[in-house]
Short mmCIF file of C-alpha atoms in Angstrom, two decimals:
data_model
loop_
_atom_site.label_atom_id
_atom_site.label_comp_id
_atom_site.label_asym_id
_atom_site.label_seq_id
_atom_site.Cartn_x
_atom_site.Cartn_y
_atom_site.Cartn_z
CA MET A 194 126.69 155.76 109.87
CA SER A 195 126.04 152.37 111.43
CA THR A 196 122.33 152.92 110.91
CA LEU A 197 122.83 153.48 107.21
CA THR A 198 124.98 150.40 106.71
CA ALA A 199 122.55 148.17 108.56
CA GLY A 200 119.78 148.87 106.08
CA PRO A 201 116.04 148.72 106.73
CA ARG A 202 114.83 145.89 108.91
CA PRO A 203 111.69 143.98 108.00
CA SER A 204 108.78 144.45 110.32
CA GLY A 205 105.15 143.45 110.67
CA PRO A 206 103.58 140.32 109.18
CA SER A 207 106.40 139.80 106.67
CA ARG A 208 109.01 139.49 109.39
CA ARG A 209 106.80 137.17 111.45
CA LEU A 210 106.23 134.94 108.41
CA THR A 211 109.89 134.56 107.48
CA SER A 212 110.89 133.85 111.06
CA GLY A 213 108.04 131.53 111.97
CA LEU A 214 108.20 127.84 112.55
CA THR A 215 106.13 127.09 109.46
CA TRP A 216 108.42 128.96 107.11
CA THR A 217 111.51 127.47 108.74
CA MET A 218 110.17 123.97 108.38
CA LEU A 219 109.19 124.44 104.74
CA ARG A 220 112.68 125.68 103.95
CA LEU A 221 114.36 122.88 105.87
CA HIS A 222 112.33 120.17 104.14
CA ARG A 223 111.92 121.86 100.78
CA THR A 224 113.32 118.80 98.94
CA ALA A 225 110.59 116.58 100.38
CA LEU A 226 108.06 119.30 99.56
CA PHE A 227 109.19 119.41 95.93
CA VAL A 228 109.09 115.61 95.68
CA TRP A 229 105.60 115.53 97.15
CA GLY A 230 104.40 118.27 94.84
CA GLY A 231 105.95 116.63 91.78
CA GLY A 232 104.55 113.21 92.67
CA LEU A 233 101.10 114.62 93.30
CA LEU A 234 101.15 116.53 90.03
CA THR A 235 102.18 113.35 88.19
CA VAL A 236 99.35 111.35 89.77
CA LEU A 237 96.75 114.01 89.03
CA THR A 238 97.93 114.38 85.44
CA ALA A 239 97.82 110.61 84.92
CA LEU A 240 94.29 110.39 86.31
CA VAL A 241 93.03 113.17 84.06
CA TRP A 242 94.64 111.51 81.04
CA ILE A 243 93.17 108.10 81.91
CA HIS A 244 89.75 109.64 82.33
CA GLU A 245 89.88 111.42 78.99
CA ALA A 246 91.60 108.71 76.96
CA GLY A 247 89.72 105.61 78.06
CA PRO A 248 86.20 106.32 76.74
CA GLY A 249 87.64 107.51 73.43
CA ILE A 250 89.55 104.28 72.95
CA ARG A 251 86.47 102.18 73.68
CA SER A 252 84.26 104.22 71.36
CA ALA A 253 86.71 103.53 68.52
CA VAL A 254 86.12 99.79 68.77
CA GLY A 255 82.78 99.99 66.95
CA ASP A 256 84.11 102.10 64.09
CA CYS A 257 87.12 99.88 63.64
CA THR A 258 84.99 96.74 63.71
CA ALA A 259 82.75 98.05 60.93
CA ALA A 260 85.64 98.87 58.58
CA ASP A 261 88.06 96.03 59.32
CA PRO A 262 87.72 92.73 57.43
CA PHE A 263 88.72 90.93 60.63
CA PRO A 264 86.45 92.56 63.23
CA MET A 265 87.36 90.19 66.04
CA ARG A 266 91.05 90.98 65.68
CA CYS A 267 90.37 94.71 65.43
CA GLY A 268 88.06 94.73 68.42
CA PHE A 269 90.54 92.74 70.50
CA THR A 270 93.30 95.20 69.72
CA HIS A 271 91.30 98.20 70.83
CA GLU A 272 89.78 96.44 73.81
CA SER A 273 93.26 95.51 74.99
CA ALA A 274 94.34 99.13 74.62
CA ALA A 275 91.38 100.24 76.73
CA GLU A 276 92.23 97.66 79.35
CA GLN A 277 95.80 98.87 79.43
CA VAL A 278 94.70 102.46 79.87
CA HIS A 279 92.13 101.83 82.56
CA THR A 280 93.15 98.63 84.28
CA TYR A 281 96.94 98.96 84.35
CA GLY A 282 97.17 102.72 84.38
CA LEU A 283 94.57 103.17 87.08
CA ALA A 284 96.00 100.27 89.09
CA LEU A 285 99.44 101.91 89.03
CA VAL A 286 98.11 105.25 90.21
CA SER A 287 95.90 103.59 92.82
CA GLY A 288 98.88 101.64 94.10
CA CYS A 289 100.83 104.86 94.60
CA VAL A 290 98.00 106.30 96.69
CA THR A 291 97.42 103.04 98.57
CA TYR A 292 101.01 102.52 99.67
CA LEU A 293 101.77 106.18 100.31
CA ILE A 294 101.81 105.40 104.03
CA TYR A 295 105.19 103.67 103.71
CA ALA A 296 106.93 106.64 102.12
CA ILE A 297 105.38 109.06 104.60
CA ALA A 298 106.33 106.95 107.61
CA VAL A 299 109.93 106.56 106.44
CA TRP A 300 110.30 110.26 105.71
CA ALA A 301 108.74 111.33 108.99
CA GLY A 302 110.93 108.97 110.99
CA ALA A 303 114.16 109.67 109.14
CA ALA A 304 113.98 113.38 108.27
CA LEU A 305 111.12 115.02 110.11
CA THR A 306 112.22 114.12 113.64
CA GLY A 307 115.00 111.51 113.62
CA ARG A 308 117.59 113.45 111.64
CA GLU A 309 116.92 116.73 113.43
CA LEU A 310 117.36 115.12 116.83
CA GLU A 311 120.47 113.29 115.65
CA SER A 312 122.10 116.39 114.15
CA GLY A 313 121.11 118.76 116.95
CA THR A 314 118.91 120.96 114.76
CA ALA A 315 115.98 120.45 117.09
CA HIS A 316 117.98 121.42 120.18
CA LEU A 317 119.15 124.56 118.40
CA ALA A 318 115.55 125.54 117.73
CA TRP A 319 114.66 124.94 121.38
CA THR A 320 117.29 127.47 122.48
CA GLN A 321 115.67 130.19 120.35
CA SER A 322 112.43 130.67 122.29
CA VAL A 323 110.76 127.66 120.65
CA THR A 324 109.46 125.12 123.12
CA PRO A 325 109.75 121.41 122.29
CA ALA A 326 105.94 121.14 122.19
CA ARG A 327 105.64 123.99 119.66
CA TRP A 328 108.42 122.46 117.60
CA LEU A 329 106.69 119.09 117.43
CA ALA A 330 103.30 120.68 116.78
CA ALA A 331 104.70 122.48 113.75
CA LYS A 332 106.44 119.31 112.57
CA LEU A 333 103.13 117.48 112.57
CA ALA A 334 100.63 120.19 111.62
CA VAL A 335 102.26 121.48 108.44
CA PRO A 336 102.77 118.05 106.79
CA ALA A 337 99.32 116.95 107.98
CA VAL A 338 97.66 119.85 106.18
CA LEU A 339 99.63 119.24 102.98
CA LEU A 340 99.04 115.49 103.07
CA THR A 341 95.33 115.88 103.75
CA ALA A 342 94.84 118.35 100.91
CA GLY A 343 96.92 116.45 98.37
CA THR A 344 95.62 112.98 99.19
CA THR A 345 92.02 114.18 99.20
CA LEU A 346 92.46 115.66 95.74
CA ALA A 347 94.02 112.42 94.47
CA VAL A 348 91.17 110.36 95.96
CA LEU A 349 88.52 112.57 94.37
CA LEU A 350 90.19 112.26 90.98
CA CYS A 351 90.55 108.48 91.40
CA GLY A 352 86.82 108.21 91.96
CA TRP A 353 86.10 110.52 89.04
CA THR A 354 88.28 108.42 86.75
CA ARG A 355 86.76 105.11 87.87
CA ARG A 356 83.25 106.35 87.15
CA ALA A 357 84.18 107.14 83.55
CA GLY A 358 83.23 104.48 81.03
CA ASP A 359 83.24 100.76 81.78
CA GLY A 360 83.33 100.10 85.51
CA GLU A 361 84.56 96.56 84.92
CA LEU A 362 87.98 97.90 83.98
CA ALA A 363 88.34 99.75 87.28
CA GLY A 364 88.24 96.68 89.54
CA GLY A 365 85.89 95.68 92.34
CA TRP A 366 85.38 98.09 95.23
CA PHE A 367 86.73 95.49 97.70
CA ILE A 368 90.17 95.18 96.05
CA THR A 369 92.79 96.71 98.33
CA ASN A 370 94.10 99.32 95.89
CA VAL A 371 90.59 100.33 94.83
CA PHE A 372 89.19 100.47 98.35
CA ILE A 373 91.96 102.59 99.84
CA SER A 374 92.53 104.95 96.92
CA SER A 375 88.84 105.74 96.43
CA GLY A 376 87.80 106.89 99.89
CA PRO A 377 88.72 108.89 103.01
CA VAL A 378 90.66 105.94 104.37
CA ALA A 379 93.57 106.99 102.13
CA VAL A 380 93.87 110.26 104.05
CA ALA A 381 93.67 108.39 107.34
CA TYR A 382 96.49 106.08 106.25
CA ALA A 383 98.66 109.09 105.37
CA LEU A 384 98.07 110.73 108.76
CA ALA A 385 98.74 107.47 110.59
CA GLY A 386 102.01 107.05 108.72
CA LEU A 387 103.01 110.61 109.63
CA ALA A 388 102.32 110.07 113.32
CA LEU A 389 104.04 106.69 113.48
CA GLY A 390 107.10 108.04 111.70
CA ALA A 391 107.37 111.06 113.97
CA LEU A 392 107.05 108.86 117.04
CA ALA A 393 109.74 106.49 115.76
CA GLY A 394 112.09 109.43 115.23
CA LEU A 395 111.49 110.73 118.76
CA VAL A 396 112.01 107.32 120.33
CA LEU A 397 115.19 106.34 118.47
CA ARG A 398 116.60 109.85 117.74
CA ARG A 399 118.55 108.52 114.76
CA ALA A 400 117.50 108.78 111.15
CA LEU A 401 118.13 105.29 109.73
CA PRO A 402 116.88 103.24 112.70
CA ALA A 403 113.82 105.48 112.93
CA ALA A 404 113.08 105.03 109.22
CA ALA A 405 113.32 101.25 109.58
CA ALA A 406 111.09 101.20 112.65
CA ALA A 407 108.52 103.49 111.02
CA LEU A 408 108.43 101.31 107.90
CA ALA A 409 107.90 98.19 110.00
CA ALA A 410 105.10 99.82 112.00
CA ALA A 411 103.38 101.06 108.84
CA TYR A 412 103.67 97.61 107.25
CA VAL A 413 102.12 95.86 110.24
CA LEU A 414 99.28 98.37 110.44
CA HIS A 415 98.57 98.15 106.72
CA GLU A 416 98.64 94.35 106.61
CA VAL A 417 96.50 93.84 109.72
CA LEU A 418 93.76 96.13 108.46
CA ASP A 419 93.94 94.62 105.00
CA ARG A 420 93.50 91.15 106.46
CA PHE A 421 90.57 92.00 108.73
CA ARG A 422 88.93 94.75 106.64
CA MET A 423 85.83 92.75 105.76
CA SER A 424 85.31 91.93 109.44
CA LEU A 425 85.03 95.58 110.47
CA TRP A 426 81.32 95.66 109.62
CA PRO A 427 78.72 92.88 110.02
CA ALA A 428 78.44 90.82 106.85
CA VAL A 429 75.22 89.54 105.32
CA THR A 430 74.42 85.82 105.56
CA THR A 431 71.71 84.29 103.37
CA THR A 432 70.37 80.76 103.00
CA GLY A 433 68.38 78.87 100.42
CA ARG A 434 68.30 79.87 96.78
CA ALA A 435 69.47 83.42 97.58
CA ALA A 436 72.75 81.96 98.82
CA LEU A 437 73.48 80.69 95.31
CA HIS A 438 72.92 84.11 93.71
CA VAL A 439 74.90 86.71 95.63
CA PRO A 440 74.10 90.28 94.51
CA TYR A 441 76.35 91.64 91.78
CA GLY A 442 79.34 93.58 93.06
CA SER A 443 79.42 91.87 96.46
CA MET A 444 82.51 90.50 98.15
CA LEU A 445 81.81 86.80 98.78
CA LEU A 446 83.45 85.76 102.05
CA GLU A 447 82.20 82.22 102.64
CA HIS A 448 79.68 79.88 101.12
CA GLY A 449 78.71 76.24 101.17
CA SER A 450 75.99 73.76 101.99
CA VAL A 451 74.20 72.54 105.10
CA THR A 452 74.24 68.80 105.76
CA ALA A 453 71.37 66.76 107.17
CA ASP A 454 72.72 67.08 110.72
CA GLY A 455 72.91 70.89 110.44
CA GLU A 456 76.64 71.22 109.83
CA ARG A 457 77.78 73.98 107.50
CA VAL A 458 80.36 72.86 104.94
CA ASN A 459 82.06 75.95 103.59
CA THR A 460 84.01 74.19 100.85
CA SER A 461 81.05 72.74 98.98
CA LEU A 462 80.19 74.23 95.58
CA ALA A 463 77.30 71.87 94.99
CA CYS A 464 74.33 73.20 93.05
CA VAL A 465 75.88 76.65 92.55
CA GLY A 466 74.27 78.34 89.55
CA THR A 467 71.21 76.07 89.49
CA ASP A 468 67.65 77.12 90.15
CA GLY A 469 64.08 75.91 90.02
CA SER A 470 63.47 72.19 89.56
CA ALA A 471 67.16 71.62 88.81
CA LEU A 472 68.01 72.97 92.25
CA GLU A 473 65.52 70.66 93.95
CA ALA A 474 66.88 67.68 92.03
CA CYS A 475 70.42 68.65 92.99
CA ILE A 476 69.46 68.80 96.66
CA ARG A 477 67.86 65.37 96.54
CA ARG A 478 71.01 63.87 95.02
CA GLY A 479 73.32 65.10 97.75
CA PRO A 480 73.65 64.81 101.52
CA TRP A 481 72.70 68.47 102.08
CA THR A 482 69.48 70.19 103.00
CA ASP A 483 70.22 73.86 102.41
CA PHE A 484 72.82 76.35 101.20
CA TRP A 485 74.36 79.44 102.76
CA SER A 486 76.68 82.28 101.86
CA THR A 487 78.23 85.20 103.72
CA TYR A 488 79.18 88.34 101.82
CA GLN A 489 79.76 92.08 102.05
CA PRO A 490 77.41 93.90 99.67
CA GLN A 491 78.52 96.99 97.83
CA SER A 492 76.27 99.06 100.09
CA HIS A 493 78.69 98.36 102.95
CA TYR A 494 81.47 100.27 101.22
CA TRP A 495 80.95 103.47 103.21
CA PRO A 496 80.50 101.84 106.63
CA LEU A 497 83.73 99.91 106.06
CA GLN A 498 85.49 103.09 104.91
CA LEU A 499 84.39 105.05 107.97
CA VAL A 500 85.22 102.32 110.49
CA GLU A 501 88.69 101.75 109.05
CA SER A 502 89.30 105.50 108.86
CA GLY A 503 88.27 105.83 112.50
CA LEU A 504 90.70 103.11 113.55
CA LEU A 505 93.55 104.73 111.62
CA LEU A 506 92.82 108.16 113.07
CA ALA A 507 92.76 106.60 116.54
CA VAL A 508 96.21 105.11 115.86
CA ALA A 509 97.42 108.50 114.62
CA GLY A 510 95.99 110.26 117.67
CA LEU A 511 97.51 107.73 120.07
CA ALA A 512 100.93 107.94 118.40
CA THR A 513 100.78 111.73 118.52
CA ALA A 514 99.83 111.75 122.20
CA VAL A 515 102.67 109.36 123.04
CA ALA A 516 105.09 111.53 121.06
CA PHE A 517 104.14 114.68 122.99
CA ALA A 518 104.29 112.81 126.31
CA LEU A 519 107.74 111.45 125.47
CA LEU A 520 109.01 114.87 124.44
CA ARG A 521 107.62 116.44 127.59
CA ARG A 522 109.25 113.79 129.75
CA ARG A 523 112.66 114.23 128.17
CA HIS A 524 112.73 117.98 127.67
CA GLY A 525 109.88 119.33 129.78
#
């Protein structure tokens, strides 16, 4: 009789799935999973709409100009609409991808590890044949896979949208939002935020302090790399007439003139834009003998992306190693 009332028990792969660490974690953090999925869907939908709507708006400028008695007013109206679609819309989406590290770090510190240690949920799991190392591995691996897949998809769509139509409306490649949201460095930022947040939760073992510490760490990391980004790869320095005509699309870092005693003055704009005999006359009128400029050409986009991604992944790896060492020391 007791056998009949107990009912059939699940067995095989189904039972292992529902009782595994992955399934348990997804259920425990299903709210964050739904928020992440909804936010990602919103970003992807916005990017597809921007890609499809922008070229159509710009193509309408010519038709409107031909039919309107005030073509300048008509063209301005449609050009402004195109700018709003591409410049502001794409900037908003790019900003969400760029600063995703903050939200990830706060969530990882507050909910992923901090709250579970504070409430005792983690200790309960450790009493059910789950070692602390396996628990932490699952806490990091599952979000890492989801973040990598989702952020990669958003980055690919950001690049696809920027390549549509007028590139001038998408912003220069060296702008922070454009640079991060258009390359693999966005994924590296997400993984670094995850590792820093998890480490903060393990160190402080309380949700709110861990969230604050993770946010501060993510902010410092983001700002330091943003400040020194253009120094991560050797820049190009040119002199003479080439220094006055930096290649289109380059990030100009420094420029100026060279005085008679060989000193470089990086605040001088003398003779910029001149050439030929006008340039020679300009040189004779001033106390300088040459010109120079230092810049990052657009061809350095990928080296800068890879170096910054490597640094972020190193930070993520170091934070992860410290987290496992700390957990082993406390509960090994």
